[in-house]
Amino acid sequence: MLTTATGLSAPIQKKQRSVRRIAFSQTLSRWDVKVSPYLYISPFFILFAITGLFPLVYTAWVSVHEWNLIGGQGDFVGFDNFAFVLSQPPFWIALRNTFSIFLISAVPQIAFALLIAAVLDRNLRAKTFWRMGVLLPYVVAPVAVTLIFSNMFGDQYGLINNLLGDIGIDPIGWHSEVLPSHIAIATMVNFRWTGYTALILLAAMQAIPRDYYEAAMIDGAGIVRQFFSITIPQLRPTLIFVIVTSTIGGLQIFDEPRLYDSVGQGGASSQWMTITIYLYNLGWGQLNFGRAAAVAWLLFLIIVIVGLLNVAITRSIAKAS
């Protein structure tokens, strides 16, 4: 038997090397199992930290300082920017308009989306064509939609007022009155987003086991009873997602009210000025980014509170039923 300088035979040295290699590979395997999942999801959190978390924290820093476009960061003012914003009547008018447009748009949007998704879930001819068709308004640019609808809802020569005049109804001030302007803007929002929401609900509907419907048909349940007793309960998680996303988008609405007239200030008397337009006017109109950042953080807190309320109400309804 051959011996080496270490006093060990060659087969023993090979055995020790193989044991070390196996142990190292096992360690790598354990690291792979523990670390790989975090590496796979890390791109999302990295992008979120760069594009979401950092702007949020930086906006909070700006909101407690005097800050303008030319001079940059000024003196530390604490919560003076928040106190100033909360003391201004335009902020509360913008808050009222935002919630009004949000409610008028979100509630009908989800209701019509449920109805459209239920129809598309049936065995229709050319169902792919109809499913693609409901998504077409979402593809249209918001600027084009707003320009078309703002002309349709014109106070003097708009198509809607012409149709109302044909049936004996006086013209409505779609741009001069508060509630009609909110209805017109909500109509634009629903035109763009109802089809998109319907496809999300349709995807959830198609995941419902068909055995439920077959058993309900055997028991004599009609289409309406199946919809309220099977479809709606099975869509609860998706409905929560849709309600939360609609809340976030509705309270951040900007494009439609901004382009509803040629001025873009939310109306002569702030009839449809939203919080985002008020924020834009503070930042780029008055060049006071400290106060604009304070408005942004107030809007963030409002969205969080309303979102949590929506989730709590939806869950309580689900438990009660």
PDB file of C-alpha atoms in Angstrom:
ATOM      1  CA  MET A   1       0.000   0.000   0.000  1.00  0.00           C
ATOM      2  CA  LEU A   2       1.327   3.435  -0.995  1.00  0.00           C
ATOM      3  CA  THR A   3       1.796   6.066   1.648  1.00  0.00           C
ATOM      4  CA  THR A   4       2.206   9.795   1.148  1.00  0.00           C
ATOM      5  CA  ALA A   5       4.155  12.448   2.982  1.00  0.00           C
ATOM      6  CA  THR A   6       1.255  12.943   5.363  1.00  0.00           C
ATOM      7  CA  GLY A   7       1.404   9.327   6.406  1.00  0.00           C
ATOM      8  CA  LEU A   8      -2.034   8.481   4.941  1.00  0.00           C
ATOM      9  CA  SER A   9      -2.631   6.091   2.121  1.00  0.00           C
ATOM     10  CA  ALA A  10      -3.905   7.434  -1.247  1.00  0.00           C
ATOM     11  CA  PRO A  11      -7.391   5.769  -1.006  1.00  0.00           C
ATOM     12  CA  ILE A  12      -7.937   7.383   2.395  1.00  0.00           C
ATOM     13  CA  GLN A  13      -6.999  10.835   1.012  1.00  0.00           C
ATOM     14  CA  LYS A  14      -9.437  10.393  -1.900  1.00  0.00           C
ATOM     15  CA  LYS A  15     -12.181   9.386   0.500  1.00  0.00           C
ATOM     16  CA  GLN A  16     -11.585  12.499   2.635  1.00  0.00           C
ATOM     17  CA  ARG A  17     -11.647  14.740  -0.450  1.00  0.00           C
ATOM     18  CA  SER A  18     -14.915  13.203  -1.671  1.00  0.00           C
ATOM     19  CA  VAL A  19     -16.479  13.646   1.766  1.00  0.00           C
ATOM     20  CA  ARG A  20     -15.445  17.303   1.798  1.00  0.00           C
ATOM     21  CA  ARG A  21     -16.891  17.855  -1.695  1.00  0.00           C
ATOM     22  CA  ILE A  22     -20.196  16.225  -0.728  1.00  0.00           C
ATOM     23  CA  ALA A  23     -20.400  18.317   2.436  1.00  0.00           C
ATOM     24  CA  PHE A  24     -19.718  21.535   0.493  1.00  0.00           C
ATOM     25  CA  SER A  25     -22.341  20.679  -2.136  1.00  0.00           C
ATOM     26  CA  GLN A  26     -24.860  19.972   0.604  1.00  0.00           C
ATOM     27  CA  THR A  27     -24.105  23.378   2.140  1.00  0.00           C
ATOM     28  CA  LEU A  28     -24.619  25.036  -1.243  1.00  0.00           C
ATOM     29  CA  SER A  29     -27.872  23.155  -1.640  1.00  0.00           C
ATOM     30  CA  ARG A  30     -29.129  24.367   1.741  1.00  0.00           C
ATOM     31  CA  TRP A  31     -28.142  27.934   0.884  1.00  0.00           C
ATOM     32  CA  ASP A  32     -29.939  27.608  -2.444  1.00  0.00           C
ATOM     33  CA  VAL A  33     -33.146  26.467  -0.753  1.00  0.00           C
ATOM     34  CA  LYS A  34     -33.022  29.269   1.834  1.00  0.00           C
ATOM     35  CA  VAL A  35     -31.733  32.165  -0.277  1.00  0.00           C
ATOM     36  CA  SER A  36     -33.191  31.519  -3.750  1.00  0.00           C
ATOM     37  CA  PRO A  37     -36.800  32.502  -2.929  1.00  0.00           C
ATOM     38  CA  TYR A  38     -35.614  35.864  -1.626  1.00  0.00           C
ATOM     39  CA  LEU A  39     -33.500  36.420  -4.719  1.00  0.00           C
ATOM     40  CA  TYR A  40     -36.467  35.641  -6.974  1.00  0.00           C
ATOM     41  CA  ILE A  41     -38.701  38.234  -5.305  1.00  0.00           C
ATOM     42  CA  SER A  42     -35.959  40.805  -4.688  1.00  0.00           C
ATOM     43  CA  PRO A  43     -36.396  42.657  -8.049  1.00  0.00           C
ATOM     44  CA  PHE A  44     -39.902  43.733  -7.042  1.00  0.00           C
ATOM     45  CA  PHE A  45     -38.780  45.062  -3.665  1.00  0.00           C
ATOM     46  CA  ILE A  46     -35.757  46.775  -5.180  1.00  0.00           C
ATOM     47  CA  LEU A  47     -37.918  48.540  -7.777  1.00  0.00           C
ATOM     48  CA  PHE A  48     -40.521  49.363  -5.125  1.00  0.00           C
ATOM     49  CA  ALA A  49     -37.842  50.877  -2.884  1.00  0.00           C
ATOM     50  CA  ILE A  50     -36.533  53.008  -5.768  1.00  0.00           C
ATOM     51  CA  THR A  51     -39.800  54.089  -7.389  1.00  0.00           C
ATOM     52  CA  GLY A  52     -42.204  53.901  -4.432  1.00  0.00           C
ATOM     53  CA  LEU A  53     -40.686  53.961  -0.975  1.00  0.00           C
ATOM     54  CA  PHE A  54     -37.932  56.517  -1.615  1.00  0.00           C
ATOM     55  CA  PRO A  55     -40.282  59.102  -3.241  1.00  0.00           C
ATOM     56  CA  LEU A  56     -42.718  58.623  -0.353  1.00  0.00           C
ATOM     57  CA  VAL A  57     -40.050  59.230   2.289  1.00  0.00           C
ATOM     58  CA  TYR A  58     -38.514  62.098   0.322  1.00  0.00           C
ATOM     59  CA  THR A  59     -41.942  63.731  -0.045  1.00  0.00           C
ATOM     60  CA  ALA A  60     -42.351  63.550   3.732  1.00  0.00           C
ATOM     61  CA  TRP A  61     -38.983  65.304   4.106  1.00  0.00           C
ATOM     62  CA  VAL A  62     -40.011  68.022   1.648  1.00  0.00           C
ATOM     63  CA  SER A  63     -43.366  68.526   3.398  1.00  0.00           C
ATOM     64  CA  VAL A  64     -41.730  69.711   6.623  1.00  0.00           C
ATOM     65  CA  HIS A  65     -39.522  72.305   4.906  1.00  0.00           C
ATOM     66  CA  GLU A  66     -39.919  75.453   2.914  1.00  0.00           C
ATOM     67  CA  TRP A  67     -39.160  74.325  -0.607  1.00  0.00           C
ATOM     68  CA  ASN A  68     -39.355  76.093  -3.944  1.00  0.00           C
ATOM     69  CA  LEU A  69     -38.244  75.326  -7.475  1.00  0.00           C
ATOM     70  CA  ILE A  70     -35.373  77.810  -7.659  1.00  0.00           C
ATOM     71  CA  GLY A  71     -34.034  77.994  -4.114  1.00  0.00           C
ATOM     72  CA  GLY A  72     -34.572  74.339  -3.247  1.00  0.00           C
ATOM     73  CA  GLN A  73     -34.664  73.341   0.415  1.00  0.00           C
ATOM     74  CA  GLY A  74     -35.360  76.125   2.869  1.00  0.00           C
ATOM     75  CA  ASP A  75     -35.956  76.320   6.610  1.00  0.00           C
ATOM     76  CA  PHE A  76     -37.484  73.547   8.645  1.00  0.00           C
ATOM     77  CA  VAL A  77     -41.133  74.464   9.354  1.00  0.00           C
ATOM     78  CA  GLY A  78     -42.456  71.271  10.934  1.00  0.00           C
ATOM     79  CA  PHE A  79     -46.174  70.805  10.354  1.00  0.00           C
ATOM     80  CA  ASP A  80     -46.812  74.397   9.251  1.00  0.00           C
ATOM     81  CA  ASN A  81     -47.356  73.281   5.651  1.00  0.00           C
ATOM     82  CA  PHE A  82     -49.994  70.781   6.791  1.00  0.00           C
ATOM     83  CA  ALA A  83     -51.681  73.410   8.971  1.00  0.00           C
ATOM     84  CA  PHE A  84     -51.762  75.867   6.072  1.00  0.00           C
ATOM     85  CA  VAL A  85     -53.267  73.331   3.672  1.00  0.00           C
ATOM     86  CA  LEU A  86     -55.916  72.209   6.148  1.00  0.00           C
ATOM     87  CA  SER A  87     -56.915  75.830   6.768  1.00  0.00           C
ATOM     88  CA  GLN A  88     -57.518  76.560   3.085  1.00  0.00           C
ATOM     89  CA  PRO A  89     -61.118  76.255   1.725  1.00  0.00           C
ATOM     90  CA  PRO A  90     -59.888  75.094  -1.733  1.00  0.00           C
ATOM     91  CA  PHE A  91     -58.448  71.948  -0.122  1.00  0.00           C
ATOM     92  CA  TRP A  92     -61.825  70.984   1.342  1.00  0.00           C
ATOM     93  CA  ILE A  93     -63.583  71.799  -1.916  1.00  0.00           C
ATOM     94  CA  ALA A  94     -61.091  69.582  -3.740  1.00  0.00           C
ATOM     95  CA  LEU A  95     -61.613  66.832  -1.165  1.00  0.00           C
ATOM     96  CA  ARG A  96     -65.392  67.028  -1.639  1.00  0.00           C
ATOM     97  CA  ASN A  97     -65.062  66.905  -5.413  1.00  0.00           C
ATOM     98  CA  THR A  98     -62.649  63.978  -5.251  1.00  0.00           C
ATOM     99  CA  PHE A  99     -64.939  61.855  -3.093  1.00  0.00           C
ATOM    100  CA  SER A 100     -67.973  62.795  -5.150  1.00  0.00           C
ATOM    101  CA  ILE A 101     -66.374  61.805  -8.460  1.00  0.00           C
ATOM    102  CA  PHE A 102     -64.938  58.677  -6.852  1.00  0.00           C
ATOM    103  CA  LEU A 103     -68.300  57.466  -5.532  1.00  0.00           C
ATOM    104  CA  ILE A 104     -70.187  58.309  -8.721  1.00  0.00           C
ATOM    105  CA  SER A 105     -67.620  56.436 -10.809  1.00  0.00           C
ATOM    106  CA  ALA A 106     -66.546  53.503  -8.620  1.00  0.00           C
ATOM    107  CA  VAL A 107     -69.944  52.151  -7.573  1.00  0.00           C
ATOM    108  CA  PRO A 108     -71.507  51.970 -11.076  1.00  0.00           C
ATOM    109  CA  GLN A 109     -68.194  50.787 -12.510  1.00  0.00           C
ATOM    110  CA  ILE A 110     -68.009  47.702 -10.290  1.00  0.00           C
ATOM    111  CA  ALA A 111     -71.727  46.984 -10.748  1.00  0.00           C
ATOM    112  CA  PHE A 112     -71.561  47.171 -14.552  1.00  0.00           C
ATOM    113  CA  ALA A 113     -68.280  45.241 -14.585  1.00  0.00           C
ATOM    114  CA  LEU A 114     -69.932  42.411 -12.633  1.00  0.00           C
ATOM    115  CA  LEU A 115     -72.829  42.346 -15.097  1.00  0.00           C
ATOM    116  CA  ILE A 116     -70.549  42.388 -18.161  1.00  0.00           C
ATOM    117  CA  ALA A 117     -68.301  39.677 -16.697  1.00  0.00           C
ATOM    118  CA  ALA A 118     -71.337  37.502 -15.954  1.00  0.00           C
ATOM    119  CA  VAL A 119     -72.539  37.853 -19.549  1.00  0.00           C
ATOM    120  CA  LEU A 120     -69.094  37.110 -20.978  1.00  0.00           C
ATOM    121  CA  ASP A 121     -68.856  34.054 -18.737  1.00  0.00           C
ATOM    122  CA  ARG A 122     -71.780  32.475 -20.587  1.00  0.00           C
ATOM    123  CA  ASN A 123     -71.376  30.363 -23.722  1.00  0.00           C
ATOM    124  CA  LEU A 124     -71.507  33.147 -26.296  1.00  0.00           C
ATOM    125  CA  ARG A 125     -70.647  32.967 -29.951  1.00  0.00           C
ATOM    126  CA  ALA A 126     -67.373  34.738 -30.797  1.00  0.00           C
ATOM    127  CA  LYS A 127     -66.719  35.219 -27.093  1.00  0.00           C
ATOM    128  CA  THR A 128     -63.065  36.109 -27.744  1.00  0.00           C
ATOM    129  CA  PHE A 129     -64.223  38.998 -29.930  1.00  0.00           C
ATOM    130  CA  TRP A 130     -66.524  40.327 -27.216  1.00  0.00           C
ATOM    131  CA  ARG A 131     -63.861  39.957 -24.540  1.00  0.00           C
ATOM    132  CA  MET A 132     -61.400  41.913 -26.631  1.00  0.00           C
ATOM    133  CA  GLY A 133     -64.078  44.477 -27.422  1.00  0.00           C
ATOM    134  CA  VAL A 134     -64.697  45.450 -23.804  1.00  0.00           C
ATOM    135  CA  LEU A 135     -60.987  46.218 -23.424  1.00  0.00           C
ATOM    136  CA  LEU A 136     -60.834  48.653 -26.353  1.00  0.00           C
ATOM    137  CA  PRO A 137     -61.858  51.750 -24.312  1.00  0.00           C
ATOM    138  CA  TYR A 138     -58.967  51.051 -21.939  1.00  0.00           C
ATOM    139  CA  VAL A 139     -56.523  51.148 -24.855  1.00  0.00           C
ATOM    140  CA  VAL A 140     -57.706  54.583 -25.996  1.00  0.00           C
ATOM    141  CA  ALA A 141     -55.514  57.416 -24.714  1.00  0.00           C
ATOM    142  CA  PRO A 142     -57.013  59.369 -21.800  1.00  0.00           C
ATOM    143  CA  VAL A 143     -56.447  62.633 -23.666  1.00  0.00           C
ATOM    144  CA  ALA A 144     -58.550  61.462 -26.611  1.00  0.00           C
ATOM    145  CA  VAL A 145     -61.324  60.189 -24.349  1.00  0.00           C
ATOM    146  CA  THR A 146     -61.426  63.438 -22.380  1.00  0.00           C
ATOM    147  CA  LEU A 147     -61.500  65.651 -25.473  1.00  0.00           C
ATOM    148  CA  ILE A 148     -64.332  63.636 -27.014  1.00  0.00           C
ATOM    149  CA  PHE A 149     -66.423  63.519 -23.858  1.00  0.00           C
ATOM    150  CA  SER A 150     -65.832  67.173 -22.982  1.00  0.00           C
ATOM    151  CA  ASN A 151     -67.303  68.100 -26.374  1.00  0.00           C
ATOM    152  CA  MET A 152     -70.166  65.642 -25.946  1.00  0.00           C
ATOM    153  CA  PHE A 153     -71.001  67.228 -22.586  1.00  0.00           C
ATOM    154  CA  GLY A 154     -70.746  70.775 -23.886  1.00  0.00           C
ATOM    155  CA  ASP A 155     -73.066  73.285 -22.234  1.00  0.00           C
ATOM    156  CA  GLN A 156     -74.343  74.861 -25.468  1.00  0.00           C
ATOM    157  CA  TYR A 157     -73.601  72.639 -28.452  1.00  0.00           C
ATOM    158  CA  GLY A 158     -72.890  69.304 -26.820  1.00  0.00           C
ATOM    159  CA  LEU A 159     -74.393  66.091 -28.144  1.00  0.00           C
ATOM    160  CA  ILE A 160     -75.877  65.146 -24.765  1.00  0.00           C
ATOM    161  CA  ASN A 161     -77.759  68.434 -24.390  1.00  0.00           C
ATOM    162  CA  ASN A 162     -79.016  68.168 -27.973  1.00  0.00           C
ATOM    163  CA  LEU A 163     -80.415  64.716 -27.250  1.00  0.00           C
ATOM    164  CA  LEU A 164     -81.989  65.952 -24.018  1.00  0.00           C
ATOM    165  CA  GLY A 165     -83.548  68.875 -25.897  1.00  0.00           C
ATOM    166  CA  ASP A 166     -85.138  66.477 -28.374  1.00  0.00           C
ATOM    167  CA  ILE A 167     -87.086  64.868 -25.528  1.00  0.00           C
ATOM    168  CA  GLY A 168     -88.049  68.180 -23.942  1.00  0.00           C
ATOM    169  CA  ILE A 169     -85.410  68.447 -21.182  1.00  0.00           C
ATOM    170  CA  ASP A 170     -83.686  71.784 -20.624  1.00  0.00           C
ATOM    171  CA  PRO A 171     -79.922  71.946 -21.257  1.00  0.00           C
ATOM    172  CA  ILE A 172     -77.736  70.979 -18.308  1.00  0.00           C
ATOM    173  CA  GLY A 173     -74.631  72.919 -17.308  1.00  0.00           C
ATOM    174  CA  TRP A 174     -72.160  70.065 -17.565  1.00  0.00           C
ATOM    175  CA  HIS A 175     -69.271  72.497 -17.107  1.00  0.00           C
ATOM    176  CA  SER A 176     -70.836  75.229 -14.973  1.00  0.00           C
ATOM    177  CA  GLU A 177     -72.595  73.153 -12.284  1.00  0.00           C
ATOM    178  CA  VAL A 178     -71.013  70.938  -9.655  1.00  0.00           C
ATOM    179  CA  LEU A 179     -72.926  67.641  -9.768  1.00  0.00           C
ATOM    180  CA  PRO A 180     -73.366  67.512 -13.578  1.00  0.00           C
ATOM    181  CA  SER A 181     -69.624  68.070 -14.046  1.00  0.00           C
ATOM    182  CA  HIS A 182     -68.896  65.231 -11.630  1.00  0.00           C
ATOM    183  CA  ILE A 183     -71.279  62.951 -13.533  1.00  0.00           C
ATOM    184  CA  ALA A 184     -69.605  63.823 -16.832  1.00  0.00           C
ATOM    185  CA  ILE A 185     -66.114  63.118 -15.477  1.00  0.00           C
ATOM    186  CA  ALA A 186     -67.304  59.891 -13.835  1.00  0.00           C
ATOM    187  CA  THR A 187     -68.734  58.825 -17.200  1.00  0.00           C
ATOM    188  CA  MET A 188     -65.278  59.181 -18.769  1.00  0.00           C
ATOM    189  CA  VAL A 189     -63.719  57.125 -15.981  1.00  0.00           C
ATOM    190  CA  ASN A 190     -66.323  54.389 -16.314  1.00  0.00           C
ATOM    191  CA  PHE A 191     -65.935  54.324 -20.092  1.00  0.00           C
ATOM    192  CA  ARG A 192     -62.221  53.617 -19.774  1.00  0.00           C
ATOM    193  CA  TRP A 193     -62.091  51.293 -16.772  1.00  0.00           C
ATOM    194  CA  THR A 194     -65.296  49.243 -16.735  1.00  0.00           C
ATOM    195  CA  GLY A 195     -64.064  46.795 -19.373  1.00  0.00           C
ATOM    196  CA  TYR A 196     -60.714  46.361 -17.648  1.00  0.00           C
ATOM    197  CA  THR A 197     -62.427  45.630 -14.334  1.00  0.00           C
ATOM    198  CA  ALA A 198     -64.829  43.250 -16.058  1.00  0.00           C
ATOM    199  CA  LEU A 199     -61.956  41.164 -17.448  1.00  0.00           C
ATOM    200  CA  ILE A 200     -60.425  40.840 -13.964  1.00  0.00           C
ATOM    201  CA  LEU A 201     -63.754  39.647 -12.592  1.00  0.00           C
ATOM    202  CA  LEU A 202     -64.224  37.347 -15.584  1.00  0.00           C
ATOM    203  CA  ALA A 203     -60.892  35.657 -14.898  1.00  0.00           C
ATOM    204  CA  ALA A 204     -62.013  35.032 -11.321  1.00  0.00           C
ATOM    205  CA  MET A 205     -65.382  33.725 -12.495  1.00  0.00           C
ATOM    206  CA  GLN A 206     -63.753  31.200 -14.786  1.00  0.00           C
ATOM    207  CA  ALA A 207     -61.820  29.788 -11.837  1.00  0.00           C
ATOM    208  CA  ILE A 208     -65.067  28.870 -10.044  1.00  0.00           C
ATOM    209  CA  PRO A 209     -65.698  25.086 -10.292  1.00  0.00           C
ATOM    210  CA  ARG A 210     -68.540  24.348 -12.708  1.00  0.00           C
ATOM    211  CA  ASP A 211     -69.771  21.590 -10.409  1.00  0.00           C
ATOM    212  CA  TYR A 212     -71.334  24.272  -8.217  1.00  0.00           C
ATOM    213  CA  TYR A 213     -73.488  25.523 -11.068  1.00  0.00           C
ATOM    214  CA  GLU A 214     -74.474  22.014 -12.176  1.00  0.00           C
ATOM    215  CA  ALA A 215     -75.582  21.151  -8.647  1.00  0.00           C
ATOM    216  CA  ALA A 216     -77.534  24.418  -8.427  1.00  0.00           C
ATOM    217  CA  MET A 217     -79.261  23.703 -11.751  1.00  0.00           C
ATOM    218  CA  ILE A 218     -80.261  20.250 -10.499  1.00  0.00           C
ATOM    219  CA  ASP A 219     -81.750  21.894  -7.390  1.00  0.00           C
ATOM    220  CA  GLY A 220     -83.742  24.217  -9.632  1.00  0.00           C
ATOM    221  CA  ALA A 221     -81.810  27.456  -9.077  1.00  0.00           C
ATOM    222  CA  GLY A 222     -82.095  29.989 -11.865  1.00  0.00           C
ATOM    223  CA  ILE A 223     -79.388  32.187 -13.364  1.00  0.00           C
ATOM    224  CA  VAL A 224     -80.059  35.075 -10.985  1.00  0.00           C
ATOM    225  CA  ARG A 225     -80.021  32.825  -7.920  1.00  0.00           C
ATOM    226  CA  GLN A 226     -76.789  31.185  -9.099  1.00  0.00           C
ATOM    227  CA  PHE A 227     -75.216  34.597  -9.567  1.00  0.00           C
ATOM    228  CA  PHE A 228     -76.000  35.823  -6.047  1.00  0.00           C
ATOM    229  CA  SER A 229     -75.565  32.487  -4.238  1.00  0.00           C
ATOM    230  CA  ILE A 230     -72.489  31.104  -6.033  1.00  0.00           C
ATOM    231  CA  THR A 231     -70.729  33.703  -8.171  1.00  0.00           C
ATOM    232  CA  ILE A 232     -70.693  36.654  -5.743  1.00  0.00           C
ATOM    233  CA  PRO A 233     -69.495  34.619  -2.691  1.00  0.00           C
ATOM    234  CA  GLN A 234     -66.720  33.023  -4.748  1.00  0.00           C
ATOM    235  CA  LEU A 235     -65.599  36.445  -6.016  1.00  0.00           C
ATOM    236  CA  ARG A 236     -65.042  37.984  -2.589  1.00  0.00           C
ATOM    237  CA  PRO A 237     -61.193  38.053  -2.709  1.00  0.00           C
ATOM    238  CA  THR A 238     -61.258  39.468  -6.238  1.00  0.00           C
ATOM    239  CA  LEU A 239     -63.919  41.999  -5.300  1.00  0.00           C
ATOM    240  CA  ILE A 240     -61.749  43.192  -2.405  1.00  0.00           C
ATOM    241  CA  PHE A 241     -58.838  43.626  -4.824  1.00  0.00           C
ATOM    242  CA  VAL A 242     -61.015  45.498  -7.334  1.00  0.00           C
ATOM    243  CA  ILE A 243     -62.511  47.759  -4.656  1.00  0.00           C
ATOM    244  CA  VAL A 244     -59.094  48.634  -3.206  1.00  0.00           C
ATOM    245  CA  THR A 245     -57.550  49.358  -6.620  1.00  0.00           C
ATOM    246  CA  SER A 246     -60.601  51.402  -7.629  1.00  0.00           C
ATOM    247  CA  THR A 247     -60.257  53.385  -4.415  1.00  0.00           C
ATOM    248  CA  ILE A 248     -56.598  54.129  -5.065  1.00  0.00           C
ATOM    249  CA  GLY A 249     -57.208  55.116  -8.674  1.00  0.00           C
ATOM    250  CA  GLY A 250     -60.387  57.059  -7.945  1.00  0.00           C
ATOM    251  CA  LEU A 251     -58.877  59.217  -5.222  1.00  0.00           C
ATOM    252  CA  GLN A 252     -55.830  59.943  -7.405  1.00  0.00           C
ATOM    253  CA  ILE A 253     -57.845  60.969 -10.470  1.00  0.00           C
ATOM    254  CA  PHE A 254     -56.081  63.677 -12.469  1.00  0.00           C
ATOM    255  CA  ASP A 255     -56.205  63.263 -16.254  1.00  0.00           C
ATOM    256  CA  GLU A 256     -59.964  63.493 -16.791  1.00  0.00           C
ATOM    257  CA  PRO A 257     -60.676  66.581 -14.639  1.00  0.00           C
ATOM    258  CA  ARG A 258     -57.455  68.253 -15.762  1.00  0.00           C
ATOM    259  CA  LEU A 259     -58.393  68.008 -19.446  1.00  0.00           C
ATOM    260  CA  TYR A 260     -62.133  68.548 -19.034  1.00  0.00           C
ATOM    261  CA  ASP A 261     -61.747  72.177 -20.135  1.00  0.00           C
ATOM    262  CA  SER A 262     -59.087  74.196 -21.926  1.00  0.00           C
ATOM    263  CA  VAL A 263     -57.849  75.907 -18.751  1.00  0.00           C
ATOM    264  CA  GLY A 264     -57.236  72.800 -16.645  1.00  0.00           C
ATOM    265  CA  GLN A 265     -57.823  74.441 -13.255  1.00  0.00           C
ATOM    266  CA  GLY A 266     -60.881  72.451 -12.216  1.00  0.00           C
ATOM    267  CA  GLY A 267     -63.510  74.952 -13.350  1.00  0.00           C
ATOM    268  CA  ALA A 268     -64.073  78.665 -12.861  1.00  0.00           C
ATOM    269  CA  SER A 269     -65.449  78.057  -9.354  1.00  0.00           C
ATOM    270  CA  SER A 270     -63.496  74.857  -8.671  1.00  0.00           C
ATOM    271  CA  GLN A 271     -66.558  72.788  -9.623  1.00  0.00           C
ATOM    272  CA  TRP A 272     -64.492  69.690 -10.399  1.00  0.00           C
ATOM    273  CA  MET A 273     -61.065  70.527  -8.961  1.00  0.00           C
ATOM    274  CA  THR A 274     -59.692  67.369  -7.348  1.00  0.00           C
ATOM    275  CA  ILE A 275     -56.957  67.003  -4.750  1.00  0.00           C
ATOM    276  CA  THR A 276     -54.386  66.101  -7.400  1.00  0.00           C
ATOM    277  CA  ILE A 277     -55.206  69.249  -9.381  1.00  0.00           C
ATOM    278  CA  TYR A 278     -54.941  71.300  -6.177  1.00  0.00           C
ATOM    279  CA  LEU A 279     -51.579  69.639  -5.506  1.00  0.00           C
ATOM    280  CA  TYR A 280     -50.443  70.417  -9.060  1.00  0.00           C
ATOM    281  CA  ASN A 281     -51.468  74.074  -8.714  1.00  0.00           C
ATOM    282  CA  LEU A 282     -49.541  74.428  -5.460  1.00  0.00           C
ATOM    283  CA  GLY A 283     -46.413  72.790  -6.842  1.00  0.00           C
ATOM    284  CA  TRP A 284     -46.200  74.080 -10.398  1.00  0.00           C
ATOM    285  CA  GLY A 285     -48.524  77.082 -10.163  1.00  0.00           C
ATOM    286  CA  GLN A 286     -47.323  78.662  -6.929  1.00  0.00           C
ATOM    287  CA  LEU A 287     -43.932  76.868  -6.955  1.00  0.00           C
ATOM    288  CA  ASN A 288     -44.390  75.898  -3.319  1.00  0.00           C
ATOM    289  CA  PHE A 289     -43.314  72.278  -3.207  1.00  0.00           C
ATOM    290  CA  GLY A 290     -43.403  72.077   0.590  1.00  0.00           C
ATOM    291  CA  ARG A 291     -47.154  72.662   0.658  1.00  0.00           C
ATOM    292  CA  ALA A 292     -47.658  70.456  -2.390  1.00  0.00           C
ATOM    293  CA  ALA A 293     -45.785  67.640  -0.622  1.00  0.00           C
ATOM    294  CA  ALA A 294     -48.023  68.131   2.408  1.00  0.00           C
ATOM    295  CA  VAL A 295     -51.087  67.685   0.189  1.00  0.00           C
ATOM    296  CA  ALA A 296     -49.522  64.558  -1.295  1.00  0.00           C
ATOM    297  CA  TRP A 297     -49.023  63.052   2.149  1.00  0.00           C
ATOM    298  CA  LEU A 298     -52.553  63.965   3.231  1.00  0.00           C
ATOM    299  CA  LEU A 299     -53.861  62.238   0.109  1.00  0.00           C
ATOM    300  CA  PHE A 300     -51.738  59.184   0.912  1.00  0.00           C
ATOM    301  CA  LEU A 301     -53.184  58.990   4.430  1.00  0.00           C
ATOM    302  CA  ILE A 302     -56.730  59.410   3.098  1.00  0.00           C
ATOM    303  CA  ILE A 303     -56.222  56.575   0.608  1.00  0.00           C
ATOM    304  CA  VAL A 304     -54.840  54.292   3.324  1.00  0.00           C
ATOM    305  CA  ILE A 305     -57.762  55.029   5.665  1.00  0.00           C
ATOM    306  CA  VAL A 306     -60.412  54.562   2.969  1.00  0.00           C
ATOM    307  CA  GLY A 307     -58.714  51.384   1.725  1.00  0.00           C
ATOM    308  CA  LEU A 308     -58.656  49.881   5.218  1.00  0.00           C
ATOM    309  CA  LEU A 309     -62.317  50.807   5.694  1.00  0.00           C
ATOM    310  CA  ASN A 310     -63.212  49.120   2.405  1.00  0.00           C
ATOM    311  CA  VAL A 311     -61.388  45.935   3.402  1.00  0.00           C
ATOM    312  CA  ALA A 312     -63.005  45.903   6.859  1.00  0.00           C
ATOM    313  CA  ILE A 313     -66.502  46.468   5.480  1.00  0.00           C
ATOM    314  CA  THR A 314     -66.067  43.834   2.772  1.00  0.00           C
ATOM    315  CA  ARG A 315     -64.793  41.267   5.259  1.00  0.00           C
ATOM    316  CA  SER A 316     -67.603  41.974   7.718  1.00  0.00           C
ATOM    317  CA  ILE A 317     -70.181  41.513   4.956  1.00  0.00           C
ATOM    318  CA  ALA A 318     -68.504  38.251   3.940  1.00  0.00           C
ATOM    319  CA  LYS A 319     -68.582  36.957   7.517  1.00  0.00           C
ATOM    320  CA  ALA A 320     -72.190  38.012   8.014  1.00  0.00           C
ATOM    321  CA  SER A 321     -73.299  36.158   4.906  1.00  0.00           C
TER     322      SER A 321
END
